[in-house]
Short mmCIF file of C-alpha atoms in Angstrom, two decimals:
data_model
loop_
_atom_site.label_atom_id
_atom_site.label_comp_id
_atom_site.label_asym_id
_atom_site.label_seq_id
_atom_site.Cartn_x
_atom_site.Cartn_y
_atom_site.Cartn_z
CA UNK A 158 -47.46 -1.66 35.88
CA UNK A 159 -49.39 0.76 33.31
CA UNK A 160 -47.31 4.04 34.30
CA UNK A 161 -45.55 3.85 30.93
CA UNK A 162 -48.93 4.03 28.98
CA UNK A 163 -50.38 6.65 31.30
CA UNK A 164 -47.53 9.20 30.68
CA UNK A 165 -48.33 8.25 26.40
CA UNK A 166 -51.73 9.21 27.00
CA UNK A 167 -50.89 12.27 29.25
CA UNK A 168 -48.04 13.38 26.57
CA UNK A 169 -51.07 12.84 24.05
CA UNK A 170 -53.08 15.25 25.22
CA UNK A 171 -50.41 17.74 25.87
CA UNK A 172 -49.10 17.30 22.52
CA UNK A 173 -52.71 18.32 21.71
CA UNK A 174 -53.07 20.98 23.62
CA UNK A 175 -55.61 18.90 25.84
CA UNK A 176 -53.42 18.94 29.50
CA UNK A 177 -51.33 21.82 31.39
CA UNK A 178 -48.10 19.60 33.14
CA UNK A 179 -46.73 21.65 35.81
CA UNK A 180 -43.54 20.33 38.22
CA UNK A 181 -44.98 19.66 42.12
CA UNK A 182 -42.53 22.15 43.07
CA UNK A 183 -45.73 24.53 42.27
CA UNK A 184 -48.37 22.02 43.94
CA UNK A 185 -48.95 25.63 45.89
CA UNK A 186 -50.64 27.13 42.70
CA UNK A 187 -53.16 23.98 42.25
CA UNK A 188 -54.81 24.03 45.59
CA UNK A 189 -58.20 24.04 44.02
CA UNK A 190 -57.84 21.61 42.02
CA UNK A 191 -59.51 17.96 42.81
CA UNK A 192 -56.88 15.12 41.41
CA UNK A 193 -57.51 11.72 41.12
CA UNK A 194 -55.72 8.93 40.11
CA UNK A 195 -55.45 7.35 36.67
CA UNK A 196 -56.55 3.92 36.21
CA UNK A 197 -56.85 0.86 33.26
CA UNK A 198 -59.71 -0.56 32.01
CA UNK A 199 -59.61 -3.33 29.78
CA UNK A 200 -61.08 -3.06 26.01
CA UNK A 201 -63.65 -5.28 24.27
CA UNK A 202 -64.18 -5.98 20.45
CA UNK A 203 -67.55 -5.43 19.42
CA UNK A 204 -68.80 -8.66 20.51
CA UNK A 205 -67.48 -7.91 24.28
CA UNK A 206 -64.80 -10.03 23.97
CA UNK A 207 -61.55 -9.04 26.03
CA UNK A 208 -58.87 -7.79 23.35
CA UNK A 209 -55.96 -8.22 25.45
CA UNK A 210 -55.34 -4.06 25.52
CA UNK A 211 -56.74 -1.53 28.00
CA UNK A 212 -57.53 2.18 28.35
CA UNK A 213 -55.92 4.74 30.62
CA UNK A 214 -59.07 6.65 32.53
CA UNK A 215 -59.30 9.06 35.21
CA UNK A 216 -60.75 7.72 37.96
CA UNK A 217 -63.22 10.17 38.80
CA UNK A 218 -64.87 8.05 41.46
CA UNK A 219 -61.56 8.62 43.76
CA UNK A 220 -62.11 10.82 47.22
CA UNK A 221 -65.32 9.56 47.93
CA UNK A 222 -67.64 12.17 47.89
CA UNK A 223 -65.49 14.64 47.30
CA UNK A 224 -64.64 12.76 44.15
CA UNK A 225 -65.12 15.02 40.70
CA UNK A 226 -68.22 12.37 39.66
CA UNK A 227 -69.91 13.26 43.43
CA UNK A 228 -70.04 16.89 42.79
CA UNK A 229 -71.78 16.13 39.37
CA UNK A 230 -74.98 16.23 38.89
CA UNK A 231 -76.64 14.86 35.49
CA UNK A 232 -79.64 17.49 34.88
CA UNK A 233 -76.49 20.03 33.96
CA UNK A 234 -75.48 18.18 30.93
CA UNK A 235 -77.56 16.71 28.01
CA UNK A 236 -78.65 13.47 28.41
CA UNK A 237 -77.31 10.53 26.88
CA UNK A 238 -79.80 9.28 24.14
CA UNK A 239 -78.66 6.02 22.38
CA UNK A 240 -80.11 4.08 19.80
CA UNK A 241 -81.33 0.47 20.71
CA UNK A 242 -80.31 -2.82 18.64
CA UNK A 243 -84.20 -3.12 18.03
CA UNK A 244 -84.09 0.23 16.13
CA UNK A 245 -81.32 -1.12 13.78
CA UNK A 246 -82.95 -4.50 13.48
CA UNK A 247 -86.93 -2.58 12.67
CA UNK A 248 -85.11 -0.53 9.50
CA UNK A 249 -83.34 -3.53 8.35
CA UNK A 250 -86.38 -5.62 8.07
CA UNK A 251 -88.25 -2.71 6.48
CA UNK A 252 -85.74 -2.30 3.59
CA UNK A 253 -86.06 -6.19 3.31
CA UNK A 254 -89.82 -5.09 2.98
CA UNK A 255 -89.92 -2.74 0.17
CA UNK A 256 -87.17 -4.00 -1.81
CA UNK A 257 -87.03 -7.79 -1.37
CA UNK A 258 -84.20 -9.18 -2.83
CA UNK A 259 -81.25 -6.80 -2.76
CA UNK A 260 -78.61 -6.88 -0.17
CA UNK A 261 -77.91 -5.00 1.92
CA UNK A 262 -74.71 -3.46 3.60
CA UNK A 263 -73.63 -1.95 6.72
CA UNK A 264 -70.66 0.27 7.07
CA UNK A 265 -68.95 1.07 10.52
CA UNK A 266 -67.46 4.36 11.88
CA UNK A 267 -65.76 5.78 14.66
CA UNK A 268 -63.87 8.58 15.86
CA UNK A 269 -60.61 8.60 16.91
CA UNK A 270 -59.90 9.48 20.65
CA UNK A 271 -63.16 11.27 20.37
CA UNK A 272 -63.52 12.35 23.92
CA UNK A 273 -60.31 14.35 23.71
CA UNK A 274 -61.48 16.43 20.80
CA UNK A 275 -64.58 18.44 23.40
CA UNK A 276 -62.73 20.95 25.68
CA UNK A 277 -63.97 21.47 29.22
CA UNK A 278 -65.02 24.86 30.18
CA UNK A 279 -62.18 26.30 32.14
CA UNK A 280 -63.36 27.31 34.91
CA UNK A 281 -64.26 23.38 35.49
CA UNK A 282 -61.14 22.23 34.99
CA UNK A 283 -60.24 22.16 38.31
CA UNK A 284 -62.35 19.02 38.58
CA UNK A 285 -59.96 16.77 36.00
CA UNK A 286 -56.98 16.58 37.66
CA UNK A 287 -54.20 13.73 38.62
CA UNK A 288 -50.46 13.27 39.78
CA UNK A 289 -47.89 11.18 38.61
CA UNK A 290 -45.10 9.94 40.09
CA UNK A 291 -41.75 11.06 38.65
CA UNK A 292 -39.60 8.28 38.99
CA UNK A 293 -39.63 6.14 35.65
CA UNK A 294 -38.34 9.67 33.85
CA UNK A 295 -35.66 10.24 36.84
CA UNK A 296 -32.67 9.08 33.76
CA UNK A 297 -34.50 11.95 31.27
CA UNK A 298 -34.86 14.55 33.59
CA UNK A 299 -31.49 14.10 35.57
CA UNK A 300 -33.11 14.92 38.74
CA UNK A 301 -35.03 12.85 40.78
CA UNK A 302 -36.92 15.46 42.66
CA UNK A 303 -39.29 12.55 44.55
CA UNK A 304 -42.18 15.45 43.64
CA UNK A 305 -44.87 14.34 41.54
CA UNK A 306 -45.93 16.17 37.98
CA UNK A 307 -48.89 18.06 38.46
CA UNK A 308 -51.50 17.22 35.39
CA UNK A 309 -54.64 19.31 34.68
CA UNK A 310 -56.79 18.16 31.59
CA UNK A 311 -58.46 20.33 29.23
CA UNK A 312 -60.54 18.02 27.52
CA UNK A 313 -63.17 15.18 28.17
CA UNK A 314 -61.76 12.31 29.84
CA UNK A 315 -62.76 8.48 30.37
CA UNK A 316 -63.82 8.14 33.64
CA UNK A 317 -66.09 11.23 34.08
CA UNK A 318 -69.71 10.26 33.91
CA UNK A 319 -70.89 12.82 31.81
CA UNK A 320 -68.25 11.97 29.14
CA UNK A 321 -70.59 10.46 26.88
CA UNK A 322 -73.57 12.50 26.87
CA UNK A 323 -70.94 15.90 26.41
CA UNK A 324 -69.59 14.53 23.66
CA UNK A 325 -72.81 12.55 22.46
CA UNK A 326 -74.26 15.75 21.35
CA UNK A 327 -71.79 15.99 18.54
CA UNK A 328 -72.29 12.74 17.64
CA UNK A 329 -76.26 13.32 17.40
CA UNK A 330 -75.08 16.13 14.91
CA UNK A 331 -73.51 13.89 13.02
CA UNK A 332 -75.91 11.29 13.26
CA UNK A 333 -78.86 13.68 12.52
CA UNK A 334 -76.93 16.18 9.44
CA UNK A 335 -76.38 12.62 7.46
CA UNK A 336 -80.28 11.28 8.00
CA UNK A 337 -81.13 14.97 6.45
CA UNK A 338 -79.56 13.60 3.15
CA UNK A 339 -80.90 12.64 0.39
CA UNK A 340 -79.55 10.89 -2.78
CA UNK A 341 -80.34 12.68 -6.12
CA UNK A 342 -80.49 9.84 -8.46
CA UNK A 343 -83.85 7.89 -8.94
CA UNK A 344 -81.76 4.27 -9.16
CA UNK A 345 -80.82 5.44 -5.52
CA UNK A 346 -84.08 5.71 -4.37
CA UNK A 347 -83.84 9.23 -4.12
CA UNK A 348 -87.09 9.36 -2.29
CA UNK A 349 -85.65 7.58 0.79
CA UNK A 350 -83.27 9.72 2.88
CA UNK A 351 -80.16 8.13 3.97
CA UNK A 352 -79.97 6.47 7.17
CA UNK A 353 -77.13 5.64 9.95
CA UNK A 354 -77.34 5.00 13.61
CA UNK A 355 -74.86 6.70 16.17
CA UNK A 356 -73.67 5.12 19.44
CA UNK A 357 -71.75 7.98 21.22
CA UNK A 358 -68.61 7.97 18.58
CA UNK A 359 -69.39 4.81 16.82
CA UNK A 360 -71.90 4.98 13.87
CA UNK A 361 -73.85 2.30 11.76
CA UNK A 362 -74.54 3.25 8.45
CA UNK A 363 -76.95 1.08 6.09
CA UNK A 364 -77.66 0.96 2.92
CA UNK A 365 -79.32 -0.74 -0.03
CA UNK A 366 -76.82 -2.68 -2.48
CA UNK A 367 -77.93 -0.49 -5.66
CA UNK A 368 -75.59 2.24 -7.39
CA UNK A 369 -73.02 3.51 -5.84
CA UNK A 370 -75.68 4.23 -2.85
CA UNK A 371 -73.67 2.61 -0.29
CA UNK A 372 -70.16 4.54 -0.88
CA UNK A 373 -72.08 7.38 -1.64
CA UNK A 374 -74.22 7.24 1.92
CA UNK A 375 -70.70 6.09 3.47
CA UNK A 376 -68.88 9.20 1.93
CA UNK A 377 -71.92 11.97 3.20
CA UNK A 378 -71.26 10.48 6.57
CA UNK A 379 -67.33 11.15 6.83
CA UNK A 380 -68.10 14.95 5.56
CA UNK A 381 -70.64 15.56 7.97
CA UNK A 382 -68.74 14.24 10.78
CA UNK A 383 -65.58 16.56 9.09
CA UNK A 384 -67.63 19.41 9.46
CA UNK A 385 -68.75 18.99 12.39
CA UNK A 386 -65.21 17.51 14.53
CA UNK A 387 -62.83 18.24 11.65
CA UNK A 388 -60.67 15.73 10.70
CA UNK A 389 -61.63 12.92 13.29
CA UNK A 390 -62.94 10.01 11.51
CA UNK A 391 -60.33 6.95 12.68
CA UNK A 392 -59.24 5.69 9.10
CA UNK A 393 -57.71 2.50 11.33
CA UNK A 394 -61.40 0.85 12.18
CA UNK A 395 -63.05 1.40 8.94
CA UNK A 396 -65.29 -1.56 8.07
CA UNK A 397 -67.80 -2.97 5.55
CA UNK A 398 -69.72 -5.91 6.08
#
């Protein structure tokens, strides 16, 4: 029902230099490699309700335990450290604390297909791989061969468990380079460094309603996340509320 989307994403990370697509003429070549189906989630909006889309993943869990998230073992990757609501909540009330009386604002940012910016190492790659039937492009490629394509990705995908906490160190750069900042002006509050909360590839920034403080702790964010994933932030989801 989905194949359509799967072959965008696929041709996404291709076009990105994220996936090697080989013909299954040479399904010889890729013996080693462990595929798996894709599959389709279905997206939520930040208050969990279901958005009517979905997300293409690879469905690691496939092959039982010979599946790529069996072999996998969590003490060889970082671990996955989140903030809690409670820690957004504690700061909030604190800033209510010691300066009663002015707003305050919260800015929201996220990363676009963030996952597919961390390359895998290459010799794991043999662990992220799928086939898809060739059929719906029988018209475009004027042969229907009945052989599926051959896909190997490069690059984090949804569906792996230890997506998050591979990528989640970048975001704890990001995260922890923008709390190191500090605004210069004293109608800033210069003494107070600025603060933001990161949840894997989505970030919470807050700020007092003074200045320019809030634009000014929005814009450090953006350039420490472009220094530190280049030009990733997702323009489409920006938000202040």
């Amino acid at each position: 029902e989905h194949l359509i989307e799967a072959y965008h994403i696929v041709w996404e990370d291709f076009a990105r230099c994220g996936a090697l697509i080989s013909s299954g003429e040479l399904e010889h070549l890729f013996g080693d490699v462990n595929t798996a189906p894709l599959g389709r989630v279905p997206k939520n909006d930040e208050e969990g309700f279901p958005t009517g889309e979905g997300r293409v993943i690879l469905d690691a869990t496939a092959n039982g335990k010979q599946s790529t998230n069996s072999h996998t073992s969590p003490f060889n990757h970082p671990p996955n450290m989140c903030p809690q609501h409670h820690e957004l909540v504690a700061h909030i009330v604190w800033l209510s604390v010691h300066m009663p009386g002015i707003p305050i604002l919260l800015g929201m940012r996220d990363v676009k297909s963030a996952f597919k910016l961390i390359w895998l190492a290459l010799s794991d790659i043999n662990w992220f791989g799928t086939r898809l039937p060739t059929k719906p492009l029988a018209d475009a490629l004027s042969a229907a061969t009945g052989l599926p394509l051959i896909v190997v990705f490069l690059c984090l995908q949804f569906g792996w468990t230890e997506s998050p906490s591979e990528y989640g160190v970048h975001g704890y750069a990001i995260s922890y380079g923008h709390r190191q900042l500090t605004p210069s002006e004293w109608f800033h509050w210069s003494g107070n460094p600025l603060f933001n909360l990161t949840y894997v590839d989505d970030g919470v920034i807050v700020a007092l309603d003074v200045g320019y403080l809030a634009a000014l702790s929005a814009e450090a964010y953006d350039w420490v996340l472009s220094l530190v994933l280049g030009d990733a932030l997702n323009t489409k989801k920006l938000q202040t509320t």
